[in-house]
mmCIF file of C-alpha atoms in Angstrom:
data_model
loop_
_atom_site.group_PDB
_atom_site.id
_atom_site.type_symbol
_atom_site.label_atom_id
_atom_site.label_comp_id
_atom_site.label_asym_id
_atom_site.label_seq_id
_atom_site.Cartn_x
_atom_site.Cartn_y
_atom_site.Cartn_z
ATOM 1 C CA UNK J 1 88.358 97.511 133.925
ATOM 2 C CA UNK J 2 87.659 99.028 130.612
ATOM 3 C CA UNK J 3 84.077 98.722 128.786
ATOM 4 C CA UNK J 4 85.473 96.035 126.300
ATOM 5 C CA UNK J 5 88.375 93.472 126.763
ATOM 6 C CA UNK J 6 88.833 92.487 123.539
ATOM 7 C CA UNK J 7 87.246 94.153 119.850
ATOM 8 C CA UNK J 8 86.974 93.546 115.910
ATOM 9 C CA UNK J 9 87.924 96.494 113.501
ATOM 10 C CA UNK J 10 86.225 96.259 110.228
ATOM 11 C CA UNK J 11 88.556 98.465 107.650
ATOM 12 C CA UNK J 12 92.126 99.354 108.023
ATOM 13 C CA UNK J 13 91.034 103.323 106.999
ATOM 14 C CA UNK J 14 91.664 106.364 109.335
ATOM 15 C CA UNK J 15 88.878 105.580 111.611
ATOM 16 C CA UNK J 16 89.226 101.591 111.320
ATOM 17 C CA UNK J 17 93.107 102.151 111.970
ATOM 18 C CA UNK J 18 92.712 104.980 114.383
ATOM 19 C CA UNK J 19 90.232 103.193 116.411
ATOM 20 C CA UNK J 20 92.847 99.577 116.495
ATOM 21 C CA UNK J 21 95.853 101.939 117.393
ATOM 22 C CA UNK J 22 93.736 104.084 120.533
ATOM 23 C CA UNK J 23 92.597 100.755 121.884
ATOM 24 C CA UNK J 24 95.281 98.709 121.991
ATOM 25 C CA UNK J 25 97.683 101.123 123.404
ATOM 26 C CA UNK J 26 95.137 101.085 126.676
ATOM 27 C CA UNK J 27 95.546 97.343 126.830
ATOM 28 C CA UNK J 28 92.551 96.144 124.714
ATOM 29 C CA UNK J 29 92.938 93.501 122.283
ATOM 30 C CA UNK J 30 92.084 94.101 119.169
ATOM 31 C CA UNK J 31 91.771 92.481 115.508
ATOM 32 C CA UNK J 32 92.149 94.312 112.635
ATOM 33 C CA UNK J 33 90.161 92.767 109.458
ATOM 34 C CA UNK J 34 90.554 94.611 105.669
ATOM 35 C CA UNK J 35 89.317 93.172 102.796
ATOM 36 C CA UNK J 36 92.281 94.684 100.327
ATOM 37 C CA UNK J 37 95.415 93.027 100.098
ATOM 38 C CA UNK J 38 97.556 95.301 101.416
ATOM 39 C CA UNK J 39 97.510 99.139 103.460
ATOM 40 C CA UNK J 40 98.277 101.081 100.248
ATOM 41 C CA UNK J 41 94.784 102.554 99.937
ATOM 42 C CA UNK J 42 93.159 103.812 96.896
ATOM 43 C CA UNK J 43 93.244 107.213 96.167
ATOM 44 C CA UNK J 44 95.656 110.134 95.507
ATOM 45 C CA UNK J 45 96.508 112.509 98.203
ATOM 46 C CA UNK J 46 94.317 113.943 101.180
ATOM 47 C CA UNK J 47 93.996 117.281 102.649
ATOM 48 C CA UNK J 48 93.985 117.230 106.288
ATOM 49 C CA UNK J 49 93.041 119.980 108.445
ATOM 50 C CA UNK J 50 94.678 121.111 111.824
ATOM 51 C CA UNK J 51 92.052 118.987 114.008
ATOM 52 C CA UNK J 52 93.267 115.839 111.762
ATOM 53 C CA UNK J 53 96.981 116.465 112.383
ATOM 54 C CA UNK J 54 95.617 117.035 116.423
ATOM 55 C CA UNK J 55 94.198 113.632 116.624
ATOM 56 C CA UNK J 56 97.970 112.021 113.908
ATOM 57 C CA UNK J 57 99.781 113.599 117.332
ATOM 58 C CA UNK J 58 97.407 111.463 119.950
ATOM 59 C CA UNK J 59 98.325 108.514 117.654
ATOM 60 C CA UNK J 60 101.631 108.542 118.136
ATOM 61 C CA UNK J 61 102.190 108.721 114.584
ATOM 62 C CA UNK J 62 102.649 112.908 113.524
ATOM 63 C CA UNK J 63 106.929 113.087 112.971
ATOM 64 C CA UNK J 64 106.289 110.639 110.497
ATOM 65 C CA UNK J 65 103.352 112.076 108.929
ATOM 66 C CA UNK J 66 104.715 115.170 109.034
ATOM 67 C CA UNK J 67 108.182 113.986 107.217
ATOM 68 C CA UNK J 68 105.664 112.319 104.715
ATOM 69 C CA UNK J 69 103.245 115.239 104.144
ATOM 70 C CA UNK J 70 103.666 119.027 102.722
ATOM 71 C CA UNK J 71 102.146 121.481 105.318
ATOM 72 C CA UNK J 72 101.137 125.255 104.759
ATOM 73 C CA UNK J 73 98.992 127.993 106.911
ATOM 74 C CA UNK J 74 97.720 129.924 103.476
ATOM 75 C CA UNK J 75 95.044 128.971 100.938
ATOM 76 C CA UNK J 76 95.837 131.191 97.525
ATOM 77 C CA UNK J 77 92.501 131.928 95.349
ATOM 78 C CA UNK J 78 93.101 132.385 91.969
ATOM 79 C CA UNK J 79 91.389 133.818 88.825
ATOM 80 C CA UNK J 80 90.384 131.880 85.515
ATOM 81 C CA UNK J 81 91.951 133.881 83.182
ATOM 82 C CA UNK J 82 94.948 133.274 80.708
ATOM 83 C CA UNK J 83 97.836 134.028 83.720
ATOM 84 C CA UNK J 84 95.962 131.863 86.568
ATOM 85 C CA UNK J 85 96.122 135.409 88.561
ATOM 86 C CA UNK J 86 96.584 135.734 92.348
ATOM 87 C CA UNK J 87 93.135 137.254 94.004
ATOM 88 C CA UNK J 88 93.683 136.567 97.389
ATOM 89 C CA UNK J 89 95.835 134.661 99.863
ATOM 90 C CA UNK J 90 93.787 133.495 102.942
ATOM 91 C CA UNK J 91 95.361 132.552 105.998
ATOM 92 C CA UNK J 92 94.002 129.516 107.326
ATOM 93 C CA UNK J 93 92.908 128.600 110.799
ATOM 94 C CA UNK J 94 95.041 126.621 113.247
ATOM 95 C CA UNK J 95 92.290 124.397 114.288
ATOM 96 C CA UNK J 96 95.231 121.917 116.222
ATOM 97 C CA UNK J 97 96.610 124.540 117.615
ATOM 98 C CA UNK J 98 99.187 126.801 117.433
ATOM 99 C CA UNK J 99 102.227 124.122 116.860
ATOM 100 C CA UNK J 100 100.550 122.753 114.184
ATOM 101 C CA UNK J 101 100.278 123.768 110.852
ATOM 102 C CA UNK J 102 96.995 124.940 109.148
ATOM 103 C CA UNK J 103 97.042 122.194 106.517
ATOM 104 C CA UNK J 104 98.933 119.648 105.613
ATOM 105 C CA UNK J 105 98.802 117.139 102.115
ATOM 106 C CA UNK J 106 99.714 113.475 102.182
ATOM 107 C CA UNK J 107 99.689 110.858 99.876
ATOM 108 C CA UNK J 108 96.940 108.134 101.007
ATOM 109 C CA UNK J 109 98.990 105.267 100.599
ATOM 110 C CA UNK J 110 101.381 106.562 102.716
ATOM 111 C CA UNK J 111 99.254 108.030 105.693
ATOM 112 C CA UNK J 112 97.343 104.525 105.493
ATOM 113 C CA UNK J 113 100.726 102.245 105.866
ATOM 114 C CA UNK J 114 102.053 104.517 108.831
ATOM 115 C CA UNK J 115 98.853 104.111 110.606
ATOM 116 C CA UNK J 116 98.498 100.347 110.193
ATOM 117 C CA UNK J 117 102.561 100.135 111.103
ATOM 118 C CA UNK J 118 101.799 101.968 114.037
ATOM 119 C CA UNK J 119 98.547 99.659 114.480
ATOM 120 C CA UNK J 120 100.979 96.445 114.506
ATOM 121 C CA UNK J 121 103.798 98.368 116.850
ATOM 122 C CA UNK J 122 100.832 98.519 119.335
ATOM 123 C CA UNK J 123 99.826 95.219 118.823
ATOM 124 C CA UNK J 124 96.741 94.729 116.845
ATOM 125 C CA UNK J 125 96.514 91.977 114.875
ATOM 126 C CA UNK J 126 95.985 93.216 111.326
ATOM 127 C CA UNK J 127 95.086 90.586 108.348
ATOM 128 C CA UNK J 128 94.465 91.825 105.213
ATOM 129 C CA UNK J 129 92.376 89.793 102.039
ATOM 130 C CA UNK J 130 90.028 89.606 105.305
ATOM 131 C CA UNK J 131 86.329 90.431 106.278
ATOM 132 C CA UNK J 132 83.472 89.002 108.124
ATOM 133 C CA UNK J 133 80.672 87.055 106.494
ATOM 134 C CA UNK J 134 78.280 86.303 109.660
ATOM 135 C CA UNK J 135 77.994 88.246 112.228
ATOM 136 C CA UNK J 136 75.689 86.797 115.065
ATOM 137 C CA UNK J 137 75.383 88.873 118.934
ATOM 138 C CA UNK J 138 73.707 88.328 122.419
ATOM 139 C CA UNK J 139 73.914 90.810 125.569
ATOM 140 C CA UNK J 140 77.140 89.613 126.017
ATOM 141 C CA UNK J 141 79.171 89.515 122.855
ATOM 142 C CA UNK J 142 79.341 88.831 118.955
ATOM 143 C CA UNK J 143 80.304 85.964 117.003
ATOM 144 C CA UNK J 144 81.685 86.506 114.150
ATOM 145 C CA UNK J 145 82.979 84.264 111.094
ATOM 146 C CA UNK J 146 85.552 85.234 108.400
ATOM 147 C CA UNK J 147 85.695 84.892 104.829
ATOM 148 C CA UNK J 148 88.886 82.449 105.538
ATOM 149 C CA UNK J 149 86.467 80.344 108.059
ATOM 150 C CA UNK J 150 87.904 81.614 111.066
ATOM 151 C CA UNK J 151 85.196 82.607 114.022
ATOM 152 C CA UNK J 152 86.080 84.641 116.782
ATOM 153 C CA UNK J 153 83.377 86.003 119.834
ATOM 154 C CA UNK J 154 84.375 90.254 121.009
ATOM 155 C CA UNK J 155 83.035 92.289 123.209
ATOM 156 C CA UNK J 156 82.374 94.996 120.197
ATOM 157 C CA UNK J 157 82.486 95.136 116.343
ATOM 158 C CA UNK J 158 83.548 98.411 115.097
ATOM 159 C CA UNK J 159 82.201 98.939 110.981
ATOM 160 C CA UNK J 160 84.577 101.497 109.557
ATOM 161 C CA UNK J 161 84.668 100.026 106.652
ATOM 162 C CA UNK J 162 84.113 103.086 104.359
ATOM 163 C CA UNK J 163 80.907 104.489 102.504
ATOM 164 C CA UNK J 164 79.174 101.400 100.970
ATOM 165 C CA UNK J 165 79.789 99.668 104.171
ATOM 166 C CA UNK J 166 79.423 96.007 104.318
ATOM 167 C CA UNK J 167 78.788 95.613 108.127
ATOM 168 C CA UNK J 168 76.351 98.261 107.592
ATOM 169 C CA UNK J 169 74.374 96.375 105.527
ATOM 170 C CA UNK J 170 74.419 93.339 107.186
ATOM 171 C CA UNK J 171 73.164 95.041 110.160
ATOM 172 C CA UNK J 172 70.235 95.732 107.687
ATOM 173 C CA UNK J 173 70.563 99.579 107.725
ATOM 174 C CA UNK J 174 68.615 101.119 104.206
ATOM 175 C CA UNK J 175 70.875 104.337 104.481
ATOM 176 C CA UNK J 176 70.674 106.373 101.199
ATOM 177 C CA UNK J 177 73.687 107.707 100.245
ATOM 178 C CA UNK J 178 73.298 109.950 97.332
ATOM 179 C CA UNK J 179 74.964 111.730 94.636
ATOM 180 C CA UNK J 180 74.922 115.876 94.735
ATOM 181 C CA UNK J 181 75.598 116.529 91.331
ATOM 182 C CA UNK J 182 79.445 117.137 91.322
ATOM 183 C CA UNK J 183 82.151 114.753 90.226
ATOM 184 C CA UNK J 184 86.126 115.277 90.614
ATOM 185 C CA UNK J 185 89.185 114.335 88.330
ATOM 186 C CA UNK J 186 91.853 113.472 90.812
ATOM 187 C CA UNK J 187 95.142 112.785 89.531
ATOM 188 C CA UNK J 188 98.745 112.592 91.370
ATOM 189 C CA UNK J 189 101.690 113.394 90.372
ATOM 190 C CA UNK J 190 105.103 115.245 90.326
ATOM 191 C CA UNK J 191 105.211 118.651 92.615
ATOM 192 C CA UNK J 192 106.294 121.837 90.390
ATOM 193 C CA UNK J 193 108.295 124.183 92.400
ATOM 194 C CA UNK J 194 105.592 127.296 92.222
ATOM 195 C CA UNK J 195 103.179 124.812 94.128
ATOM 196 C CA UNK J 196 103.576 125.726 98.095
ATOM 197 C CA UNK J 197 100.194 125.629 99.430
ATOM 198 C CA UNK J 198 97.003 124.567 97.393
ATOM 199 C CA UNK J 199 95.166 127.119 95.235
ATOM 200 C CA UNK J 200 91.894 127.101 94.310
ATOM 201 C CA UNK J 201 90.040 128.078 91.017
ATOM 202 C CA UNK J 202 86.295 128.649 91.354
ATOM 203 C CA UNK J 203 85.149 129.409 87.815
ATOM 204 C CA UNK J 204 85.924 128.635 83.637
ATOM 205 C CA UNK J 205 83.978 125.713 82.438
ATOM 206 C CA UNK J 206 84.358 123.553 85.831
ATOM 207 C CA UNK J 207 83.013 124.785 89.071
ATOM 208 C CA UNK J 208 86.715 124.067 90.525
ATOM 209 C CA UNK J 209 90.433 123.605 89.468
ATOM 210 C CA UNK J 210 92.693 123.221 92.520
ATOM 211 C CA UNK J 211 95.818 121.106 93.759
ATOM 212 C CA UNK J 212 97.401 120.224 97.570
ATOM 213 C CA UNK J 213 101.259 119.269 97.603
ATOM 214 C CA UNK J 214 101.687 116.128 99.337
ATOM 215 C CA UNK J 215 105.241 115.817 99.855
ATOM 216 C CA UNK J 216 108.563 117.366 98.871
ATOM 217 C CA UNK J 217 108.015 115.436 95.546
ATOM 218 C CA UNK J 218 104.414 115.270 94.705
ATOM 219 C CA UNK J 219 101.187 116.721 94.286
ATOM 220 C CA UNK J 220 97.536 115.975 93.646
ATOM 221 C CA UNK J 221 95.589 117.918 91.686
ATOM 222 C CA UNK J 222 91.717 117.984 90.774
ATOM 223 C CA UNK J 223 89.175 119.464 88.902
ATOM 224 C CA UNK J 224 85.369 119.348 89.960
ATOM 225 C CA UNK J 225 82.484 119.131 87.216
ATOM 226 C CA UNK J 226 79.152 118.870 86.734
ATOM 227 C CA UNK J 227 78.249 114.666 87.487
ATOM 228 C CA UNK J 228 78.253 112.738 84.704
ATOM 229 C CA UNK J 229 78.779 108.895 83.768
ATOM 230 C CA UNK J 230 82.548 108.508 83.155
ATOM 231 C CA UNK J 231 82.556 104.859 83.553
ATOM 232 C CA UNK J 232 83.012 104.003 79.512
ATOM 233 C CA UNK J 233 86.416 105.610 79.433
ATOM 234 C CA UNK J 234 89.234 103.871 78.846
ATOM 235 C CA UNK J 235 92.040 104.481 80.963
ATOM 236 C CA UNK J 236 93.806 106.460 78.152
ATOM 237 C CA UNK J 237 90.501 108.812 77.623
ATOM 238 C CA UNK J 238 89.996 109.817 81.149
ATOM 239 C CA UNK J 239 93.424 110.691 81.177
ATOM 240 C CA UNK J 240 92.659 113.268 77.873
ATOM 241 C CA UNK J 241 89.400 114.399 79.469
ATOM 242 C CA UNK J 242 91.345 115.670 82.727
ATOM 243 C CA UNK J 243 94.127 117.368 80.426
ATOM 244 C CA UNK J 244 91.534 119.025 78.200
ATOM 245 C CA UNK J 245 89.458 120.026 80.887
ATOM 246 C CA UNK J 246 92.619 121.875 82.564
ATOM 247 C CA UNK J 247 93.348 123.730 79.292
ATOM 248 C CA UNK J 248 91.302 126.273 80.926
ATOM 249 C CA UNK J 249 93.251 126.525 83.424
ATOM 250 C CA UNK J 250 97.019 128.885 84.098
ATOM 251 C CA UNK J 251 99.520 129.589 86.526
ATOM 252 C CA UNK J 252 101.078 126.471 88.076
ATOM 253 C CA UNK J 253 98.329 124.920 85.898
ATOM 254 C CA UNK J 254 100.201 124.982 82.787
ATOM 255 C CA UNK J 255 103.079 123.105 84.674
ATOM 256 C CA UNK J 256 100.676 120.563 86.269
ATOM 257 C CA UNK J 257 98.948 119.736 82.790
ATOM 258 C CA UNK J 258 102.716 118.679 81.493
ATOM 259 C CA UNK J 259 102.991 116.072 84.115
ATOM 260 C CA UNK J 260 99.720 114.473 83.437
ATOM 261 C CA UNK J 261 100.873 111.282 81.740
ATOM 262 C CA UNK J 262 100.087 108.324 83.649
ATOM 263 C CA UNK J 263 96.750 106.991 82.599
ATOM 264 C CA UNK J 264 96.980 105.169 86.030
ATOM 265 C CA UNK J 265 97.340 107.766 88.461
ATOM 266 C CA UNK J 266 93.676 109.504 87.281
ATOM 267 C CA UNK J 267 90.508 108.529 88.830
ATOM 268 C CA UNK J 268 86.920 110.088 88.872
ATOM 269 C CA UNK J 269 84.500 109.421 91.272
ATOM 270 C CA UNK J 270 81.156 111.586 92.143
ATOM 271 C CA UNK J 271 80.728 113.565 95.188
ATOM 272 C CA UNK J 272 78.222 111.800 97.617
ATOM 273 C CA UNK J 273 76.983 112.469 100.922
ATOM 274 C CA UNK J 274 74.727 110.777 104.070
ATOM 275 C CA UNK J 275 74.480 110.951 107.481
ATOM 276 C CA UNK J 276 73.293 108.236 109.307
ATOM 277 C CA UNK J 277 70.122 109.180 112.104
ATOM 278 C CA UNK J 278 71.520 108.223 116.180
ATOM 279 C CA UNK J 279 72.146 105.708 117.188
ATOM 280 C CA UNK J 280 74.987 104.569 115.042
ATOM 281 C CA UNK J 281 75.352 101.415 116.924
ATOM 282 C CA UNK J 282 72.833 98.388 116.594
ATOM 283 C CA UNK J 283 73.937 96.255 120.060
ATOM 284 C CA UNK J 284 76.820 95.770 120.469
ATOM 285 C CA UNK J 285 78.079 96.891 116.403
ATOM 286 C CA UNK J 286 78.480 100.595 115.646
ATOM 287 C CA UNK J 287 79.354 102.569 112.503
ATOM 288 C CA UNK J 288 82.125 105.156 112.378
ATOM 289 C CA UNK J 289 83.670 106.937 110.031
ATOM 290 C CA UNK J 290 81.954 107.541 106.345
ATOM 291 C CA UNK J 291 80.336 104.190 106.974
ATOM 292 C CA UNK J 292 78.264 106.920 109.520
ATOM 293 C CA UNK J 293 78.837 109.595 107.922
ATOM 294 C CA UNK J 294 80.387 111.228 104.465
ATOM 295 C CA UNK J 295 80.427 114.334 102.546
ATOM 296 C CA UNK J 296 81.970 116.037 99.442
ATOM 297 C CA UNK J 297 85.624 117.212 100.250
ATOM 298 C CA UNK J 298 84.415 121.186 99.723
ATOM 299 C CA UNK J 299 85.983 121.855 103.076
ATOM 300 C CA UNK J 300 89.089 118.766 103.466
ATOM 301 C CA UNK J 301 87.104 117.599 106.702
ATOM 302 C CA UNK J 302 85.980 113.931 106.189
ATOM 303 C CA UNK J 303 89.488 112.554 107.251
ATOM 304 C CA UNK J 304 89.220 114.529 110.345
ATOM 305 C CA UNK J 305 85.762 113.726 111.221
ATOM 306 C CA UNK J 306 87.089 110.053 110.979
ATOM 307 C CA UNK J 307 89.598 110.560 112.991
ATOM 308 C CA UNK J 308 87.522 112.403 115.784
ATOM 309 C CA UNK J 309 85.086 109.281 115.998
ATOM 310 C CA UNK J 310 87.888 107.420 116.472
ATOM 311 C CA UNK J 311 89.660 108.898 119.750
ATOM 312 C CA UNK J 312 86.158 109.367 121.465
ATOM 313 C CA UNK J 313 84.782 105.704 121.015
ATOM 314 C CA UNK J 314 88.460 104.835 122.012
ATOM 315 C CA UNK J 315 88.180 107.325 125.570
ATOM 316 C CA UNK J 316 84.779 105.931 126.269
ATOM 317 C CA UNK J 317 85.184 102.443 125.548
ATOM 318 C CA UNK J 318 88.250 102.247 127.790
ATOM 319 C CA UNK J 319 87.480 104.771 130.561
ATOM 320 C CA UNK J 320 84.211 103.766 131.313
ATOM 321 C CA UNK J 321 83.457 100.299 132.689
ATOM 322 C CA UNK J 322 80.174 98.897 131.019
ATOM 323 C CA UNK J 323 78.919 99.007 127.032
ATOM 324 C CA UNK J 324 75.954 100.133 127.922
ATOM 325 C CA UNK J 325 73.055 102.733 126.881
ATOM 326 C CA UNK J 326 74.932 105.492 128.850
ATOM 327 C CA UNK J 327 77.565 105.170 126.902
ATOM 328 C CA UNK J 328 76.209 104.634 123.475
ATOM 329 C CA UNK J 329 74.216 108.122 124.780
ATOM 330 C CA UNK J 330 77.294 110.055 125.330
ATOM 331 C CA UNK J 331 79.450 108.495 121.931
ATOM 332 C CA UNK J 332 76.068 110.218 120.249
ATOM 333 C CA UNK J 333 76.181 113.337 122.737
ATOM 334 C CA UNK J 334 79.892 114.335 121.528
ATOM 335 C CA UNK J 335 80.013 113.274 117.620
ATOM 336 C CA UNK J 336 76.057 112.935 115.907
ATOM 337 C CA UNK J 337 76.099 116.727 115.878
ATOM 338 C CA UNK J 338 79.638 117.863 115.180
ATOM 339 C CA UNK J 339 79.776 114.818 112.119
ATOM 340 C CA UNK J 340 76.324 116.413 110.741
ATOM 341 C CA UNK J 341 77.498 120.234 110.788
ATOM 342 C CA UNK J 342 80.312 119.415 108.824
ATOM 343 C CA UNK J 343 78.283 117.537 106.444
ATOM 344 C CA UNK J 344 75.798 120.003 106.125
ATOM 345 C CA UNK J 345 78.426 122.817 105.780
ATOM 346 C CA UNK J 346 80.258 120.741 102.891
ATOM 347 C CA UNK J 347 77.061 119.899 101.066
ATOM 348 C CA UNK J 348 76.168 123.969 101.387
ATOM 349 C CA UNK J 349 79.176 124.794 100.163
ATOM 350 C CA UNK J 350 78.698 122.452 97.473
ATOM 351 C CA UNK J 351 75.363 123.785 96.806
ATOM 352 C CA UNK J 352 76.379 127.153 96.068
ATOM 353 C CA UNK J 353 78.470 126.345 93.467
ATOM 354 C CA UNK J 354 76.222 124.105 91.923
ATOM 355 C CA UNK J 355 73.845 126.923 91.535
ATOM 356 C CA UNK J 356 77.024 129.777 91.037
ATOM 357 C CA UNK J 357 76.009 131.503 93.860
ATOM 358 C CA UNK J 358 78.814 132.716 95.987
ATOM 359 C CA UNK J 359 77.924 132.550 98.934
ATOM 360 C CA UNK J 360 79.312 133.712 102.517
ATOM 361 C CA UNK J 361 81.863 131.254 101.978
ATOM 362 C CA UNK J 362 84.303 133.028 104.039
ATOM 363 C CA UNK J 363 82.098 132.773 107.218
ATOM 364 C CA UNK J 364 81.271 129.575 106.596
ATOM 365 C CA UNK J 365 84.631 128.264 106.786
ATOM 366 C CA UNK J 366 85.282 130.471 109.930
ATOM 367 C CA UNK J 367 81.943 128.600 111.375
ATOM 368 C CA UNK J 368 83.914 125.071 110.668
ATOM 369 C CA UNK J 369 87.258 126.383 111.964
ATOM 370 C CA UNK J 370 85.711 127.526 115.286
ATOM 371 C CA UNK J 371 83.782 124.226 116.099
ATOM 372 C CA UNK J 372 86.941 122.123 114.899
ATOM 373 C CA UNK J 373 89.426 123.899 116.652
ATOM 374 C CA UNK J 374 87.894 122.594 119.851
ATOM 375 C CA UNK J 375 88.243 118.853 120.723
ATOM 376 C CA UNK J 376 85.852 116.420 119.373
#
């Protein structure tokens, strides 16, 4: 008998939807709650490293990701001058292994409505417009009641319900979450032909202009500046501010800046980072994902480190027989310090640019590739 017979999901993300799909393919039951109306998530693209694409395959879901996505095994680095020059190509680390690609780009919508159509093929119940208002446990279980006045009583609640977490605060968790002084222009759109892999532009006057194809057909592409309050733009004006602040910016820039149209398709958020302290359960509730822990995406690893919590609360959960202090012990043994390294490395990473140092960059990233390239 597993550790849990039946479970609530809170957040239809990649760990929320990870965790549902790992479950209930070893017989658990499992609800699914999200509070948006529907699985196309907000957001652009993602960049998802080789030990992401490692844990799409243990879903069941990577032909189709893989049909949906853009994959490539070099990074190019380019200069900030009038021709967007080539400086170097670096080949990037397998960290799925060797029939995997390097890298792959997605568009979020589309990553999040395979994983919750692979959540329902399994059969967790997924309702969306949907998430908890009272959650009340004993040694044996939590009750929970829904913002449509449904209750239910499971084993285990699962938050992954993103960065300002709502079942982390009603758990009554003060975790600081904080800014680091760098906000990104995302915008998505059409894929030029010259874009293949993404490049990267550390310099000019942002501290980076860069892009990831996503498909065949698109692209997202982003530029990272010092944090600032965006928030009384119109839709129109953040759409000038990206295209003026990629004036700077050549090569398949100058094709990229063409495309960039659609007030709708640009966002700008800050980069922020926390990590909550072990234990990241409180009873029989437990945080995954950036509700546990999040960082700036200076090294395309918060997807996979959602992931990763995902498949080991899913192992132990179902191949142990009791939720009990052993196992909450060894959920914290295999992912409190992995989650925090990668933090730590993105926020360093981040640093250094923030104060235009360079950096060993390149053995940093080597550091990450050899501690992701083993299983989580």
């Amino acid at each position: 008998m597993p550790a849990v017979n039946n479970v609530l999901v809170v957040g239809s993300g990649l760990a929320g939807a990870a965790t549902a799909i790992h479950l209930a393919s070893r017989g658990v039951a499992v609800d699914l709650v999200e509070i948006k109306p529907d699985a196309a998530a907000l957001g652009s693209g993602i960049t998802l490293q080789g030990n992401a694409l490692r844990e799409l395959r243990s879903l069941g879901v990577w032909e189709q990701a893989e049909a949906a996505g853009y994959a490539f095994d070099v990074t190019g680095i380019r200069a900030p001058d009038p021709f967007g020059t080539v400086v170097a190509e670096i080949p990037d680390a397998k960290t799925g292994g060797p029939d995997l690609p390097a890298v792959m780009g997605m568009p979020r919508p589309e990553l999040a409505r395979i994983l919750c159509g692979r959540a329902t093929e399994v059969g967790v119940k997924l309702r969306y417009g949907t998430t908890f208002t009272e959650l009340t446990q004993d040694d044996t279980g939590v009750d929970v009641t829904f913002s449509d006045h449904s209750t239910g009583r499971y084993d285990l609640v699962v938050g992954a319900d993103g960065i300002r977490s709502w079942t982390r605060r009603a758990l009554g968790i003060n975790l600081e979450t904080r800014s680091i002084g760098m906000g990104i222009w995302r915008a998505f759109g059409p894929r030029p032909a010259s874009v293949t892999r993404t490049d990267l532009i550390y310099g000019g006057p942002s501290f980076i202009a860069g892009y990831c194809p996503t498909s065949e057909d698109s692209l997202y592409a982003y530029i990272v500046e010092p944090a600032q309050d965006r928030s009384g733009l119109t839709p129109d004006e953040q759409l000038a501010t990206m295209r003026r602040l990629s004036e700077a910016y050549h090569g398949p820039w100058d094709e990229i800046r063409e495309t960039l149209t659609d007030p709708s398709r640009v966002n700008y958020t800050w980069f922020e980072t926390h990590v909550l302290e072990q234990p990241w359960n409180r009873g029989r509730v437990v945080l995954i994902g950036d509700a546990a822990h999040t960082c700036p995406p200076t090294i395309a690893q918060g997807g996979a480190m959602a992931l990763e919590d995902a498949v080991v609360l899913a192992e132990l959960l179902t191949e142990r027989t009791a939720l009990d202090q052993d196992l909450w012990n060894a959920f914290m043994a295999r992912r409190f310090e992995r989650a925090s390294t990668v933090v730590e490395a993105s926020n360093s990473l981040a640093q250094w640019q923030l104060d235009h140092v360079q950096g060993d960059i390149p053995a940093l990233m080597r550091s990450i590739a050899a501690l992701t390239s083993q299983p989580a």
